[in-house]
Short mmCIF file of C-alpha atoms in Angstrom, two decimals:
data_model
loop_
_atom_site.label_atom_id
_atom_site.label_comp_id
_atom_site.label_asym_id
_atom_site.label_seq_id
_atom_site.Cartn_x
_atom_site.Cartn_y
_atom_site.Cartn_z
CA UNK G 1483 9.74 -17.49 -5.94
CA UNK G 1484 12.43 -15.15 -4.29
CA UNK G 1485 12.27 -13.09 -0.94
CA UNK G 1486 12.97 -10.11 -3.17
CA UNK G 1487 9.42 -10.56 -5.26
CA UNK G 1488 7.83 -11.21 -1.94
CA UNK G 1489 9.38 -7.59 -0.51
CA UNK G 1490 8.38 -5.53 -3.63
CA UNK G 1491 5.23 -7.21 -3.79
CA UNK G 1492 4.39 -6.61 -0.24
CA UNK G 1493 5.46 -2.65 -0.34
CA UNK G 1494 3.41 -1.78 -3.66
CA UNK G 1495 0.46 -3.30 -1.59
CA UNK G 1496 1.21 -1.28 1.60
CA UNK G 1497 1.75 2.03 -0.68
CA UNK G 1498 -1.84 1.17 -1.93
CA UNK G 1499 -3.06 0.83 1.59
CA UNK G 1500 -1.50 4.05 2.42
CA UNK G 1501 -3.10 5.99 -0.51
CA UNK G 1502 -6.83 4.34 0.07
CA UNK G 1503 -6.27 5.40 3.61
CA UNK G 1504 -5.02 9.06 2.98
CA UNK G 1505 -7.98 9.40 0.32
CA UNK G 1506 -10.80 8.09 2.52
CA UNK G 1507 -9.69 10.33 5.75
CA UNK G 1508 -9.31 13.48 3.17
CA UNK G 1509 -12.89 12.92 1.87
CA UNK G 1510 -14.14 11.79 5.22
CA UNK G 1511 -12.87 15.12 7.11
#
């Protein structure tokens, strides 16, 4: 496994994050 699939794999999950995040504080407010 390279250091390169590790670094895409861990931004696509921190975009998700981001998006669940900005979703539940725009329905929460």
């Amino acid at each position: 496994m390279s250091s390169m699939g590790w670094v895409i794999l861990f931004l696509q999950l921190m975009v998700a994050v981001l998006q669940l995040l900005d979703a539940y504080l725009k329905t929460s407010a």
